[in-house]
Short mmCIF file of C-alpha atoms and ligand atoms in Angstrom, two decimals:
data_model
loop_
_atom_site.label_atom_id
_atom_site.label_comp_id
_atom_site.label_asym_id
_atom_site.label_seq_id
_atom_site.Cartn_x
_atom_site.Cartn_y
_atom_site.Cartn_z
CA MET A 1 186.51 120.91 36.69
CA SER A 2 186.73 117.39 38.06
CA ARG A 3 185.09 114.89 40.50
CA GLU A 4 187.97 115.43 42.96
CA THR A 5 187.31 119.13 42.92
CA ALA A 6 183.60 118.65 43.60
CA ILE A 7 184.43 116.46 46.53
CA ALA A 8 187.05 118.85 47.83
CA ASN A 9 184.63 121.77 47.46
CA ALA A 10 181.89 119.91 49.38
CA GLN A 11 184.34 118.99 52.21
CA ALA A 12 185.59 122.53 52.41
CA MET A 13 182.13 123.51 53.65
CA VAL A 14 182.68 121.45 56.74
CA ASP A 15 186.29 122.72 57.16
CA ASP A 16 185.27 126.43 57.02
CA GLY A 17 182.08 126.12 58.99
CA ARG A 18 179.53 126.81 56.21
CA LEU A 19 177.75 123.56 56.67
CA LEU A 20 177.40 124.21 60.38
CA ASP A 21 176.01 127.64 59.74
CA VAL A 22 173.23 126.17 57.57
CA LEU A 23 172.53 123.37 60.00
CA SER A 24 172.52 125.82 63.09
CA ARG A 25 169.86 127.79 61.37
CA ARG A 26 167.66 124.76 60.84
CA VAL A 27 168.24 123.21 64.26
CA ALA A 28 167.12 126.51 65.80
CA TRP A 29 163.59 125.66 64.56
CA PRO A 30 161.74 123.67 67.35
CA THR A 31 160.01 121.47 64.76
CA GLU A 32 158.67 118.84 67.30
CA SER A 33 155.98 116.93 65.45
CA GLN A 34 155.09 115.00 68.63
CA GLU A 35 153.75 118.30 70.16
CA PRO A 36 150.39 119.23 68.62
CA ALA A 37 150.94 122.93 69.55
CA ARG A 38 153.99 122.95 67.12
CA GLY A 39 151.83 122.62 64.12
CA PRO A 40 152.25 126.12 62.73
CA GLU A 41 156.04 125.87 63.36
CA LEU A 42 156.26 122.93 61.05
CA GLY A 43 154.73 124.80 58.11
CA ARG A 44 156.80 127.92 58.88
CA PHE A 45 160.05 125.87 58.81
CA LEU A 46 159.13 124.91 55.24
CA THR A 47 158.13 128.29 54.01
CA GLU A 48 160.65 130.53 55.87
CA GLU A 49 163.68 128.22 56.08
CA MET A 50 163.56 125.57 53.35
CA VAL A 51 161.85 127.33 50.40
CA PRO A 52 164.21 130.33 50.23
CA ALA A 53 167.25 128.09 50.62
CA LEU A 54 165.98 125.86 47.81
CA GLU A 55 165.20 128.77 45.55
CA ALA A 56 168.76 129.86 45.69
CA MET A 57 169.81 126.44 44.48
CA GLY A 58 167.32 126.76 41.47
CA PHE A 59 164.50 124.75 42.94
CA GLU A 60 160.82 125.49 42.44
CA SER A 61 159.02 124.60 45.63
CA GLN A 62 155.33 123.73 46.45
CA ILE A 63 153.86 123.26 49.85
CA LEU A 64 151.11 120.71 49.63
CA PRO A 65 148.64 119.65 52.32
CA ASN A 66 148.69 116.30 54.06
CA PRO A 67 146.03 114.18 52.43
CA LYS A 68 145.41 112.28 55.74
CA PRO A 69 145.66 114.91 58.44
CA ASN A 70 145.27 113.83 62.08
CA PRO A 71 143.84 116.53 64.36
CA LYS A 72 145.61 115.04 67.36
CA MET A 73 148.98 115.34 65.71
CA ALA A 74 151.14 118.09 64.20
CA GLU A 75 152.35 116.27 61.21
CA GLY A 76 152.46 119.36 59.04
CA PRO A 77 152.36 119.81 55.17
CA PHE A 78 154.72 118.36 52.56
CA LEU A 79 157.41 120.18 50.61
CA VAL A 80 158.02 119.18 47.10
CA ALA A 81 160.80 121.03 45.32
CA LYS A 82 161.85 120.42 41.73
CA ARG A 83 164.87 121.24 39.69
CA VAL A 84 164.20 120.23 36.09
CA GLU A 85 167.02 120.54 33.60
CA GLY A 86 165.67 118.33 30.79
CA GLU A 87 163.08 115.77 29.75
CA GLY A 88 165.52 113.04 28.80
CA LEU A 89 167.63 113.28 31.78
CA PRO A 90 167.69 110.97 34.80
CA THR A 91 165.63 112.19 37.78
CA VAL A 92 166.61 111.65 41.37
CA LEU A 93 164.10 111.75 44.19
CA ILE A 94 165.72 112.95 47.46
CA TYR A 95 163.68 112.39 50.69
CA GLY A 96 164.23 113.92 54.18
CA HIS A 97 162.23 114.87 57.17
CA GLY A 98 162.24 118.33 58.83
CA ASP A 99 160.47 117.35 61.98
CA THR A 100 162.17 116.11 65.06
CA VAL A 101 161.28 114.24 68.33
CA ARG A 102 160.71 116.46 71.35
CA GLY A 103 163.57 118.73 72.45
CA MET A 104 163.59 117.36 75.97
CA GLU A 105 164.78 120.72 77.37
CA GLY A 106 166.42 120.45 80.73
CA ARG A 107 167.54 116.87 80.24
CA TRP A 108 170.53 117.56 78.13
CA ARG A 109 174.08 117.54 79.70
CA GLU A 110 175.32 120.68 81.29
CA GLY A 111 176.22 123.22 78.63
CA LEU A 112 173.99 121.58 75.91
CA GLU A 113 170.56 122.44 74.67
CA PRO A 114 168.31 121.14 71.94
CA TRP A 115 167.80 124.17 69.72
CA LYS A 116 171.35 125.51 69.57
CA ILE A 117 174.20 123.67 68.04
CA VAL A 118 177.16 123.24 70.47
CA VAL A 119 180.39 121.76 69.07
CA GLU A 120 182.66 119.75 71.36
CA GLY A 121 185.51 118.13 69.54
CA ASP A 122 184.05 115.93 66.90
CA ARG A 123 180.52 116.21 68.14
CA TRP A 124 177.84 118.64 66.86
CA TYR A 125 175.14 118.50 69.53
CA GLY A 126 171.58 119.64 68.91
CA ARG A 127 168.17 118.26 68.22
CA GLY A 128 167.87 117.05 64.56
CA THR A 129 171.60 117.25 63.83
CA ALA A 130 171.50 113.44 63.15
CA ASP A 131 167.80 112.81 62.68
CA ASN A 132 167.26 114.15 60.06
CA LYS A 133 168.14 117.89 59.38
CA GLY A 134 171.86 117.22 59.45
CA GLN A 135 171.53 114.28 56.98
CA TYR A 136 169.38 115.87 54.36
CA THR A 137 171.28 119.16 54.64
CA ILE A 138 174.51 117.35 53.73
CA ASN A 139 172.83 115.88 50.74
CA LEU A 140 171.49 119.35 49.49
CA GLU A 141 174.75 121.14 50.13
CA ALA A 142 176.81 118.44 48.40
CA LEU A 143 174.35 118.56 45.46
CA GLU A 144 174.82 122.40 45.33
CA GLN A 145 178.62 122.15 45.22
CA VAL A 146 178.27 119.88 42.28
CA ARG A 147 175.88 122.21 40.60
CA LEU A 148 178.14 125.25 41.10
CA LEU A 149 181.25 123.51 39.84
CA ARG A 150 179.38 122.38 36.70
CA GLY A 151 178.43 126.01 35.83
CA GLY A 152 174.89 125.76 37.32
CA GLU A 153 173.76 122.64 35.59
CA LEU A 154 173.78 119.19 37.34
CA GLY A 155 173.07 117.11 34.27
CA PHE A 156 170.05 115.48 35.85
CA ASN A 157 166.78 116.42 37.41
CA VAL A 158 166.04 116.52 41.17
CA THR A 159 162.78 116.33 43.07
CA LEU A 160 163.10 116.88 46.90
CA LEU A 161 160.31 115.50 49.11
CA LEU A 162 160.45 116.79 52.76
CA GLU A 163 157.83 115.61 55.31
CA MET A 164 157.13 117.00 58.66
CA GLY A 165 155.62 114.00 60.41
CA GLU A 166 158.27 111.20 60.26
CA GLU A 167 158.55 111.16 64.14
CA VAL A 168 154.80 110.47 64.54
CA GLY A 169 154.86 107.65 62.07
CA SER A 170 154.71 109.50 58.71
CA PRO A 171 150.92 110.03 58.64
CA GLY A 172 149.73 110.58 55.15
CA LEU A 173 153.00 109.87 53.51
CA GLN A 174 151.82 106.72 51.66
CA GLU A 175 148.60 108.53 50.53
CA PHE A 176 150.77 111.60 49.42
CA CYS A 177 152.95 109.41 47.26
CA ASP A 178 150.04 107.68 45.80
CA LEU A 179 148.10 110.94 45.05
CA HIS A 180 151.26 112.59 43.58
CA ARG A 181 152.81 109.82 41.62
CA GLU A 182 153.31 111.99 38.54
CA LEU A 183 154.86 114.78 40.53
CA LEU A 184 157.19 112.51 42.33
CA LYS A 185 158.14 110.35 39.32
CA ALA A 186 161.80 109.54 39.36
CA ASP A 187 164.39 106.95 38.29
CA VAL A 188 165.91 106.37 41.79
CA LEU A 189 165.57 107.39 45.36
CA ILE A 190 168.70 108.71 47.21
CA ALA A 191 168.09 109.50 50.74
CA SER A 192 169.79 109.55 54.14
CA ASP A 193 168.45 108.60 57.55
CA GLY A 194 169.38 106.19 60.29
CA PRO A 195 172.86 104.97 61.36
CA ARG A 196 175.79 103.58 59.51
CA LEU A 197 176.75 100.00 60.45
CA ALA A 198 179.59 101.69 62.52
CA ALA A 199 180.77 105.30 62.80
CA SER A 200 183.80 104.66 60.56
CA GLN A 201 182.02 102.26 58.14
CA PRO A 202 180.32 104.01 55.21
CA THR A 203 177.12 102.21 54.54
CA LEU A 204 174.54 101.66 51.76
CA PHE A 205 171.18 100.19 52.75
CA LEU A 206 168.38 99.20 50.39
CA GLY A 207 165.31 98.70 52.49
CA SER A 208 164.08 97.98 56.00
CA ARG A 209 162.50 95.40 58.11
CA GLY A 210 158.80 95.59 58.85
CA ALA A 211 157.35 95.45 62.35
CA PHE A 212 154.02 94.02 63.38
CA ASN A 213 152.93 94.43 67.10
CA MET A 214 150.43 92.18 68.77
CA THR A 215 148.87 92.01 72.10
CA LEU A 216 148.12 88.76 74.06
CA ARG A 217 145.50 89.03 76.85
CA VAL A 218 143.72 86.92 79.33
CA ASN A 219 141.10 88.68 81.27
CA ALA A 220 139.74 86.03 83.68
CA ARG A 221 137.93 87.92 86.49
CA GLU A 222 136.96 91.35 87.82
CA ARG A 223 139.45 91.10 90.67
CA GLY A 224 142.28 89.10 92.12
CA TYR A 225 141.65 86.14 94.56
CA HIS A 226 143.74 85.07 97.61
CA SER A 227 146.31 82.55 96.37
CA GLY A 228 146.06 80.53 99.58
CA ASN A 229 142.26 80.28 99.38
CA TRP A 230 141.90 79.80 95.66
CA GLY A 231 145.24 78.97 94.08
CA GLY A 232 145.21 75.59 92.41
CA VAL A 233 141.55 75.63 91.71
CA ILE A 234 141.17 78.80 89.52
CA ARG A 235 143.25 79.39 86.40
CA ASN A 236 146.00 81.95 86.60
CA PRO A 237 146.12 84.53 83.71
CA ALA A 238 149.84 85.22 84.26
CA THR A 239 150.67 81.54 84.02
CA ILE A 240 148.60 81.12 80.85
CA VAL A 241 150.18 84.24 79.12
CA ALA A 242 153.65 83.11 79.99
CA ASN A 243 153.09 79.73 78.59
CA ALA A 244 151.32 81.14 75.48
CA ILE A 245 154.49 83.21 74.83
CA ALA A 246 156.60 80.09 75.22
CA CYS A 247 154.69 78.34 72.56
CA LEU A 248 155.47 81.18 70.17
CA VAL A 249 159.16 81.73 70.95
CA ASP A 250 161.41 79.42 73.12
CA GLY A 251 163.75 80.28 75.91
CA ARG A 252 166.58 80.93 73.43
CA GLY A 253 164.71 83.35 71.22
CA ARG A 254 163.88 80.78 68.53
CA LEU A 255 160.69 81.37 66.73
CA GLN A 256 158.21 78.43 67.12
CA VAL A 257 155.54 79.50 64.61
CA GLU A 258 155.89 77.73 61.19
CA GLY A 259 154.25 80.40 58.97
CA LEU A 260 156.23 83.30 60.41
CA ASN A 261 159.57 82.47 58.79
CA PRO A 262 160.66 84.28 55.56
CA PRO A 263 161.52 82.34 52.46
CA PRO A 264 165.18 81.17 52.26
CA MET A 265 167.69 83.97 51.85
CA SER A 266 168.97 84.43 48.38
CA ASN A 267 172.66 83.98 47.54
CA SER A 268 173.13 87.74 46.87
CA VAL A 269 171.43 88.78 50.14
CA ARG A 270 173.44 86.24 52.11
CA ALA A 271 176.66 87.21 50.50
CA ALA A 272 175.96 90.83 51.27
CA ILE A 273 175.28 90.33 54.89
CA HIS A 274 177.29 87.25 55.85
CA ASP A 275 180.41 89.05 57.05
CA LEU A 276 178.95 92.38 58.31
CA PRO A 277 179.99 93.23 61.92
CA VAL A 278 177.20 93.40 64.49
CA GLY A 279 177.72 95.64 67.52
CA GLY A 280 181.18 96.64 68.81
CA GLY A 281 180.29 100.31 69.22
CA GLU A 282 180.87 102.13 72.46
CA THR A 283 177.25 101.93 73.68
CA ASP A 284 176.43 98.62 71.93
CA PRO A 285 175.37 95.61 74.05
CA GLU A 286 177.33 92.32 73.97
CA ILE A 287 175.98 90.01 71.35
CA ASP A 288 174.70 86.72 72.59
CA VAL A 289 175.93 84.06 70.07
CA ASP A 290 173.65 81.32 71.45
CA TRP A 291 170.51 83.37 70.95
CA GLY A 292 168.04 83.33 67.99
CA THR A 293 167.55 81.21 64.95
CA GLU A 294 169.89 78.26 64.58
CA GLY A 295 172.01 77.92 61.45
CA LEU A 296 172.49 81.68 61.04
CA ASN A 297 175.20 83.93 62.15
CA PRO A 298 174.51 87.31 63.97
CA PRO A 299 174.32 89.49 60.88
CA GLU A 300 172.05 86.95 59.08
CA ARG A 301 169.76 86.96 62.12
CA LEU A 302 169.65 90.73 62.37
CA PHE A 303 169.40 91.67 58.69
CA GLY A 304 168.17 88.52 56.91
CA TRP A 305 165.59 86.86 59.07
CA ASN A 306 162.58 87.35 61.32
CA THR A 307 162.49 87.68 64.98
CA LEU A 308 159.66 87.58 67.66
CA GLU A 309 160.37 89.86 70.63
CA VAL A 310 158.38 90.27 73.82
CA LEU A 311 158.27 94.09 74.21
CA ALA A 312 156.20 94.25 77.49
CA MET A 313 154.25 92.12 79.80
CA GLY A 314 152.17 92.58 82.89
CA ALA A 315 150.11 90.96 85.63
CA GLY A 316 149.66 91.84 89.26
CA ASP A 317 151.99 94.64 90.56
CA PRO A 318 155.60 93.54 90.13
CA ALA A 319 156.70 96.48 92.35
CA ALA A 320 154.31 95.34 95.19
CA PRO A 321 153.40 91.72 94.84
CA VAL A 322 150.48 90.42 96.92
CA ASN A 323 149.34 86.92 97.69
CA ALA A 324 146.73 86.77 95.04
CA VAL A 325 145.94 85.12 91.71
CA PRO A 326 145.90 88.22 89.37
CA PRO A 327 142.63 88.82 87.49
CA ASN A 328 144.30 89.43 84.17
CA ALA A 329 147.58 89.47 82.28
CA THR A 330 148.83 91.01 79.09
CA ALA A 331 151.89 90.96 76.84
CA THR A 332 152.89 92.97 73.75
CA ILE A 333 154.99 90.99 71.36
CA GLN A 334 156.48 92.07 67.94
CA LEU A 335 157.48 90.36 64.78
CA ARG A 336 160.36 92.07 63.01
CA TYR A 337 160.35 90.71 59.52
CA VAL A 338 162.17 90.93 56.21
CA ALA A 339 160.72 91.30 52.73
CA GLY A 340 159.13 88.15 51.39
CA THR A 341 157.32 87.45 54.69
CA ASP A 342 153.51 87.12 54.17
CA ALA A 343 152.57 90.07 56.33
CA ALA A 344 148.80 89.37 55.95
CA ASN A 345 149.39 85.97 57.49
CA ILE A 346 151.12 87.09 60.65
CA LEU A 347 148.15 87.44 62.85
CA PRO A 348 146.42 84.20 61.47
CA ALA A 349 149.57 82.19 61.94
CA VAL A 350 150.00 83.28 65.55
CA ARG A 351 146.35 82.55 66.28
CA LYS A 352 146.70 79.15 64.76
CA ARG A 353 149.70 78.25 66.80
CA LEU A 354 148.04 79.51 70.09
CA ASP A 355 145.05 77.29 69.31
CA GLU A 356 147.19 74.29 68.49
CA CYS A 357 148.87 74.57 71.85
CA GLY A 358 145.59 74.79 73.67
CA PHE A 359 145.47 78.56 74.20
CA GLN A 360 142.06 79.20 72.66
CA GLY A 361 141.37 81.35 75.78
CA VAL A 362 144.14 83.83 75.08
CA GLU A 363 142.84 86.89 73.09
CA LEU A 364 145.14 88.05 70.29
CA MET A 365 144.95 91.39 68.48
CA ALA A 366 147.04 93.61 66.35
CA ALA A 367 148.37 96.36 68.65
CA ARG A 368 148.74 98.97 65.95
CA GLY A 369 146.41 99.93 63.05
CA GLU A 370 149.12 100.16 60.41
CA ALA A 371 152.10 97.88 60.21
CA ALA A 372 155.21 99.21 58.55
CA PRO A 373 155.90 96.75 55.69
CA ALA A 374 159.27 95.32 54.93
CA THR A 375 161.14 96.33 51.81
CA ARG A 376 164.36 95.13 50.21
CA LEU A 377 166.34 95.73 46.96
CA ASP A 378 168.40 93.02 45.58
CA PRO A 379 172.17 93.99 46.00
CA ASP A 380 172.79 92.65 42.62
CA THR A 381 170.80 95.26 40.63
CA PRO A 382 172.38 97.94 38.32
CA TRP A 383 171.50 100.93 40.64
CA VAL A 384 173.13 99.28 43.58
CA ARG A 385 176.22 98.32 41.58
CA TRP A 386 176.36 101.99 40.30
CA ALA A 387 176.11 103.39 43.87
CA VAL A 388 178.74 100.93 45.24
CA ALA A 389 181.13 101.83 42.45
CA SER A 390 180.71 105.62 43.03
CA MET A 391 181.08 105.35 46.79
CA SER A 392 184.08 103.02 46.43
CA LYS A 393 185.75 105.44 44.16
CA THR A 394 185.25 108.36 46.67
CA ILE A 395 186.33 106.49 49.90
CA GLY A 396 188.81 104.06 48.35
CA ALA A 397 187.04 100.92 49.63
CA ALA A 398 183.66 99.30 49.19
CA PRO A 399 180.85 100.48 51.56
CA ALA A 400 178.97 97.98 53.64
CA VAL A 401 175.81 96.96 51.69
CA LEU A 402 172.78 96.05 53.70
CA PRO A 403 169.83 94.64 51.68
CA ASN A 404 167.72 96.14 54.49
CA ILE A 405 168.40 97.62 57.94
CA GLY A 406 167.23 95.88 61.00
CA GLY A 407 164.82 98.68 61.89
CA SER A 408 161.86 100.22 60.08
CA LEU A 409 161.54 103.22 57.77
CA PRO A 410 158.57 104.47 55.54
CA ASN A 411 160.61 103.11 52.53
CA HIS A 412 157.58 101.16 51.20
CA CYS A 413 156.19 104.56 50.03
CA PHE A 414 159.07 104.82 47.59
CA ALA A 415 159.81 101.17 46.81
CA ASP A 416 156.18 99.94 46.52
CA VAL A 417 153.96 103.00 45.88
CA LEU A 418 156.41 104.81 43.64
CA GLY A 419 158.19 101.70 42.41
CA LEU A 420 161.75 103.15 42.85
CA PRO A 421 165.08 101.52 43.46
CA THR A 422 165.89 102.93 46.94
CA LEU A 423 169.45 103.83 47.91
CA TRP A 424 169.93 104.93 51.55
CA VAL A 425 173.31 106.45 52.48
CA PRO A 426 173.17 107.08 56.28
CA HIS A 427 175.31 109.83 57.84
CA SER A 428 174.90 109.00 61.48
CA TYR A 429 175.89 106.31 63.81
CA ALA A 430 174.31 104.08 66.49
CA ALA A 431 175.52 106.19 69.54
CA CYS A 432 174.12 109.48 68.15
CA ALA A 433 171.39 109.69 70.87
CA GLN A 434 168.83 110.54 68.11
CA HIS A 435 165.69 110.07 70.16
CA ALA A 436 167.27 111.09 73.55
CA PRO A 437 168.97 114.11 75.08
CA ASP A 438 172.45 114.91 73.73
CA GLU A 439 171.69 114.08 70.08
CA HIS A 440 174.73 114.74 67.93
CA MET A 441 176.29 114.34 64.54
CA LEU A 442 179.97 113.53 64.13
CA GLY A 443 181.93 116.19 62.23
CA SER A 444 184.22 113.45 60.83
CA ILE A 445 181.23 111.61 59.41
CA ALA A 446 179.75 114.86 58.01
CA ARG A 447 183.08 115.60 56.17
CA GLU A 448 183.24 112.08 54.76
CA ALA A 449 179.52 112.20 53.71
CA MET A 450 179.90 115.57 51.95
CA GLY A 451 182.47 113.78 49.79
CA ILE A 452 180.48 110.58 49.29
CA MET A 453 177.39 112.58 48.25
CA ALA A 454 179.27 114.97 46.00
CA GLY A 455 180.72 111.91 44.35
CA LEU A 456 177.33 110.23 43.83
CA PHE A 457 175.80 113.51 42.46
CA TRP A 458 178.81 114.04 40.25
CA ASP A 459 178.50 110.50 38.85
CA LEU A 460 174.67 110.95 38.34
CA GLY A 461 175.51 113.68 35.80
CA GLU A 462 178.07 111.51 33.92
CA ALA A 463 177.72 108.70 31.44
CA GLY A 464 177.18 105.11 32.77
CA VAL A 465 174.05 105.89 34.81
CA PRO A 466 171.68 102.85 34.84
CA ALA A 467 168.99 102.91 32.20
CA HIS A 468 166.17 105.21 33.27
CA LYS A 469 162.61 105.71 32.21
CA ALA A 470 162.67 108.63 29.83
ZN1 ZN B 501 163.81 109.68 64.29
#
């Protein structure tokens, strides 16, 4: 009985096809949360697929309702499954989501389809293979191999939380965590979603950037007026919106709004991200080194700083321009921001800057009701050091550590509401086509991930685990 055997047993599940069998069964469920008609399917996936599988692993499951149901969506209930071995033992919370984006039938490459896994070389095609059924299934199966090798006892407690609405913005997740703090009480979150920094680079990330979307709008008149008859004597909404944007972000992507920058990066955050590679994957764009905040290198700009992006803009009809001053113009902009940014001040700071620049006539509003807040765990904390040591022991080199990913996740539910240190170990990569046709997982990553997770779960049952709340 050894750590090496646990890792070998977990990886054997990839080699002999058992992991693929489990995943094929789960991918066959069309759990599209973006399709309201799929509501019943989401609940059945939990009761008919997940509950029996978890029972065989010694979990007791409960299906609990969404405290904030949205009748227009099919976000489904929550599954909480617990394996309790002892009061004084550490407890890990594992999170995953069983819903997927739409299958997009008919748009997959010849020979591929969403609800049936097709293996081609290293690629396991199917909706949910990467996002997120494949990732949480790896974690549960690696956990089970550790339990079997240890004679049926892990040496720690496990709570699994599966949601069925992640792809529609996790409605009710925050309220659910708030309502069930006691049920979800744990010492640490270990979860898997999103991509590695690169396919061959095992990665540990600790939080995510927040996103705040805003709309700028100038609505000057009921209709357009001929530019020859009226141009030069009536104000042009498109010109005004373009210049309003320019006072917020300059032509080289540099933020121009004082209150929107985060506090200075800590030494531990800068040290963690300074040498990380950005891009370089097969479908990645070329990095523009002269774009963005000055004094930072690309990984610092991406993982350690805030950026204002123009997402969409419109005036007139670009496909069929006419000789007229357009009646109105609009733009949607977004601030991606790191932890430490005063999120409540984003809208007021933008308003203040617009007014200072003379754009009192530009309307500004938050484009989404709820902004996803930023989270970050300091890389220099005991749980992070513990996870880095475990992963390093398994793979023979240190993983890349990201204090936060560039994108967004509902991690504030775990970091802020439940107050947990959050360790994310992604098992996918940027070119996995997660929200498009041809989504796939890489068999090579799945195999390495089974080893990494078996190592982490093995070590969680050993001495040397960071202090936990008894
Ligand atoms: Zn997704």
